[in-house]
Amino acid sequence: MSQQGYVAAPPYSQAQPGMGGYQGGFGAAPAQPLYGHYGGPPQSFNAPPPGMVKSPVSAAAGMPPPPVSSPYNSNVQQNGAHPQRYPPSPAASAPYSQPPHSVYNNMASSATQQLTNQMTSMNLGSYASGPMQSPPPPTSSVAQQPFQTPPPGMGQQPMHPSPQSTRMLSPPQSPSASMSMGGPLMGGPPMAGQSMGGPPMVGQSMGGPPMAGQSMGSPPMAGQSMGSPPMAGQSMGGPQMAGMGTAFPGSPPPGPGGFLQPGSGLTGPQQAGQFGGHMSGPQPGFPGAFPGAPGGLAGPPQKKLDPDSIPGITQVIVEDRAKFGGQIFSTNIRGQVPPLITTDFTVQDQGNASPRFIRCTTYSLPCTADLAKQCQVPLASIIKPFASLPKNEAPLYVVNHGDTGPVRCNRCKAYMCPYMQFIDGGRRYQCGFCNCVNEVPVFYFQHLDHMCRRVDFYERPELSLGSYEFVATLDYCKNNKPPNPPAFIFMIDVSYNNIKSGLVKLICDELKTLLEKLPREEGAESSAIKVGFVTYNKVLHFYNVKSSLAQPQMMVVSDTAEMFVPLLDGFLVNYQDSRAVIYNLLDQIPDMFADTNESETVFAPVIQAGVEAFKAAECSGKLFIFHSSMPTAEAPGKLKNRDDKKLVNTDKEKILFQPQKGVYEQLSKDCVTQGCCVDLFLFPSQYLDLATMADVCSHTGGSVYKYNNFQVETDGEHFLRDLRKDVQKNIGFDGIMRVRTSTGFRATDFFGAVHMNNTTDIEMAAVDCDKAVTVEFKHDDTLSEDTGALLQCALLYTTISGQRRLRIHNLSLNCSSQLSELYKSCETDSLINFFAKSAYRAVLNQPIKNLREILVNQTAHMLACYRKNCASPSAASQLILPDSMKVFPVYMNSLMKTAPLVGSTELPTDDRTHQRLSVMAMGVEDTQLLLYPRLLPLHNMDVSSEGVPAPVRCSEERLTDSGTFLLENGNSMFLWLGQASPPDLIQNLFNVPSLAHLQGNTSSLPELDNPLSKKVRSIISDLLDKRPNSMKLQIVRQRDKPEMMFRQFLVEDKGLHGGASYMDFLCYVHREIRQLLT
Ligand SMILES: [Zn+2]
């Protein structure tokens, strides 16, 4: 093995082609920072007050809960009796001006551990020579993922280890050959009896027989172990990584990658780039490359790297839970990194918004644009303005200043908040955002205490809390009129298929009970939301359900080109008043169309009708559209099949994701203007151009649900769960949100199911508790370590009862001129949310292979910058990861294997689009789960305990023949049963004697009276309650065909449709990092 990896690295070279993050890659370069955005240079703050004085002010009744000292801030000096310290201004605040040395930070900080050297055993080292030869790697009975390759018909035979093909890496100079890190790593011994394809095809492996002397591996370094004391940076790997480098002669980027998978990489030109190219996956001629499926190339028994040695998400989750689970997180410290999104903790608002509302990619911004550019860590916040709060956390206080409305800075219009500093005896205040000094309105005057804090500090949420609401005055209402309560219109496609499948009846029956549960204002007896009903196929039917009618009346509009609403009075009604007529209608609808043979539908006119109805009623609201086919009837917005798999993996692939413009574009604008949100429930049996049909949803805060080949018996309950959740969601309408920042940086880009009419106002026809907007920030100027960076997110919206309100979320971040502070304060879950959204948006404009390249490059760049600037010196061969980002590569690799980015012709275009659009509106919790599913072992859990078993890593290796696992990612849920599952377990769960007796498409568990059955069903039902969407439980037996579906969620393994294993990816990234550092 070559020693060259140990050679001292030449100076760090920053400029790498294609490294420019999004600049170079994701389309148009971002506009230059606009200096002086806030007009004029930042003014200096007044000197901090001489010192915080203990001045307990008792909290008024009904006010925020008594301060509780944070378990997280023990190291921070307390300056008063109150842990709750909101400095009059950030500048003046002692606690805010010193970087928090919280437990968090400490933990996240220098906590760089030297991971060892397990990479060593990864050892591709059969060619390594001499002393570097590695000892036999740890082996386990669990199989490695086998090679994925072609040979058809090789189905069920066990793999034959072939000494020959072992660790063949790529032959050197051949580009296509150099791609092979995947090989050796993945070729572990097959599980006994597992079908992984036939005999290894040597020639097909990674480029042929290895060339002597080319070793990728190297021996582990004795004494280096994972558990070694933390050093700066987490280091993985060792010399063998050096060896890896040698396996990729020639370098990098657009070049042939070290990343292609055996069998796949060699087939076509498009596979040439490591990430740019199609990464493995089913190639033409290699259908279904999938372990366990026919077509696996048998790999030789491999020495393998102990997977436990590389950073794992489950471990990170478990550790964070152990540290912070069940504790209180007080938001009184600037720049404090919250516990992970996967940890259950209680938030106490003490001056900054709860992480449930805002999470950030880093809680310490670099002071300068140069530093930001240097590290390439995106600076972004993920804002979920309507996030649900657990019952033990106080709902937001509503502040009512009567006719005068909220107090705002004259210059930047920021709302009164804890970051305003009162001066001049309380007569004036200095804005924390723009530094402007404002007069305090007379009605708002209050004296200051010794700490220069208003004596009513604890009585006013807007002075002491991070999040609260203001009642908006008429100035904030359309036409200066108070809004009407919003309305829900249910619009049901009654064409032939929907009637025949029983869907229409299912919906009508459900609405009878569901409408009783419309969301209502806290304390209100009934919901103020009005309801209306439309059915349609080629024409639209409106219903008059006025309470005074004995029978509902139908009005038909067949002129779909000029949509209008034929009735005003009686169309949108109060459900309570019209219950009898509505019941009557819902009973009649399925019968009315029972004999229909109309199979064509319109679509755009349906949405148009909804908008017109809201316009006429002067209200906002939501359309619930239940639709099953492409709208082909002659009408505006008529669509035709434009699906074209030939575009996949070409520069024109983006066309598949782009919506048709014209009618739908205008419709989106109309909807947003009217505050009309569109939720789409799709029941397709084939392609229906979801990109276009769902376009309106994706701009109006809507959701898209999709049930392929819907059948009432197997999918009915799944759909109804979604519908129930959707109707009952906490939601606001006709919203407009603005994110203000303190001087020096500003929001520049926005990702979400929103509409941007200009560069600052985020228009949201509706926003519910699961929708998040990701906001990216750029520097305008230099940020100050003393004052930090402040955000204020203000959302003006209409409540479900028709009140106009302003919801305010404030957050203060640290700033540092040390990159180490930034890395310490990074949040991987948020970073990956940002990357997912930015890449998914870029899919509309760029070939996905470019995107993958950019993602990998930026990953390498962020980590290389850490290595260069923050980590303590170590061998170049070691992979050093910042503790806060140690599992970032797992997520990134998983992201690149998601349907929108994978470029496989096997994935339906509509499915890819659906995922793309769903993710654009997701918050951190949802993207985390989507990109790293929860895999829970159920076979050895304690059925009497309350808890849920700890998740295991998403890899085939974690499965066992006799095991039972539950996997879920927020969209899909599987119960996987090993082929050797004990009969009593099967009996207890399914009431059948063995696996063989299980019905093919079982999708639910029978209610059996035994502890295991109860426990499993309760775990499943808790998960279903917790997630925003329903998931259909799919039961798969090991080695059955449907198991393929399940395996694509084992994201640490090689992708089913292409994409590297985590281990390979890590090695590849490491190589890229090393190149950046040389
Ligand atoms: Zn201001």
mmCIF file of C-alpha atoms in Angstrom, residues 141-144 146 158-161 187-196 298-301:
data_model
loop_
_atom_site.group_PDB
_atom_site.id
_atom_site.type_symbol
_atom_site.label_atom_id
_atom_site.label_comp_id
_atom_site.label_asym_id
_atom_site.label_seq_id
_atom_site.Cartn_x
_atom_site.Cartn_y
_atom_site.Cartn_z
ATOM 1 C CA SER A 141 -22.629 -13.312 10.878
ATOM 2 C CA VAL A 142 -24.507 -10.507 9.407
ATOM 3 C CA ALA A 143 -24.080 -10.162 5.785
ATOM 4 C CA GLN A 144 -22.699 -7.240 4.044
ATOM 5 C CA PRO A 146 -23.555 -7.857 -1.763
ATOM 6 C CA PRO A 158 -26.419 -18.361 -2.514
ATOM 7 C CA MET A 159 -23.477 -16.365 -3.354
ATOM 8 C CA HIS A 160 -20.275 -18.162 -3.849
ATOM 9 C CA PRO A 161 -17.417 -16.437 -2.438
ATOM 10 C CA GLY A 187 -19.138 -7.575 -0.965
ATOM 11 C CA GLY A 188 -19.473 -9.141 2.363
ATOM 12 C CA PRO A 189 -20.492 -12.635 2.900
ATOM 13 C CA PRO A 190 -24.036 -13.239 2.119
ATOM 14 C CA MET A 191 -26.426 -14.180 4.724
ATOM 15 C CA ALA A 192 -26.906 -17.782 4.900
ATOM 16 C CA GLY A 193 -29.449 -18.781 2.487
ATOM 17 C CA GLN A 194 -29.972 -15.358 1.261
ATOM 18 C CA SER A 195 -30.380 -15.005 -2.340
ATOM 19 C CA MET A 196 -28.044 -12.589 -3.636
ATOM 20 C CA ALA A 298 -21.788 -12.459 -5.752
ATOM 21 C CA GLY A 299 -18.980 -10.895 -3.987
ATOM 22 C CA PRO A 300 -16.223 -12.681 -2.351
ATOM 23 C CA PRO A 301 -16.054 -12.832 1.332
#
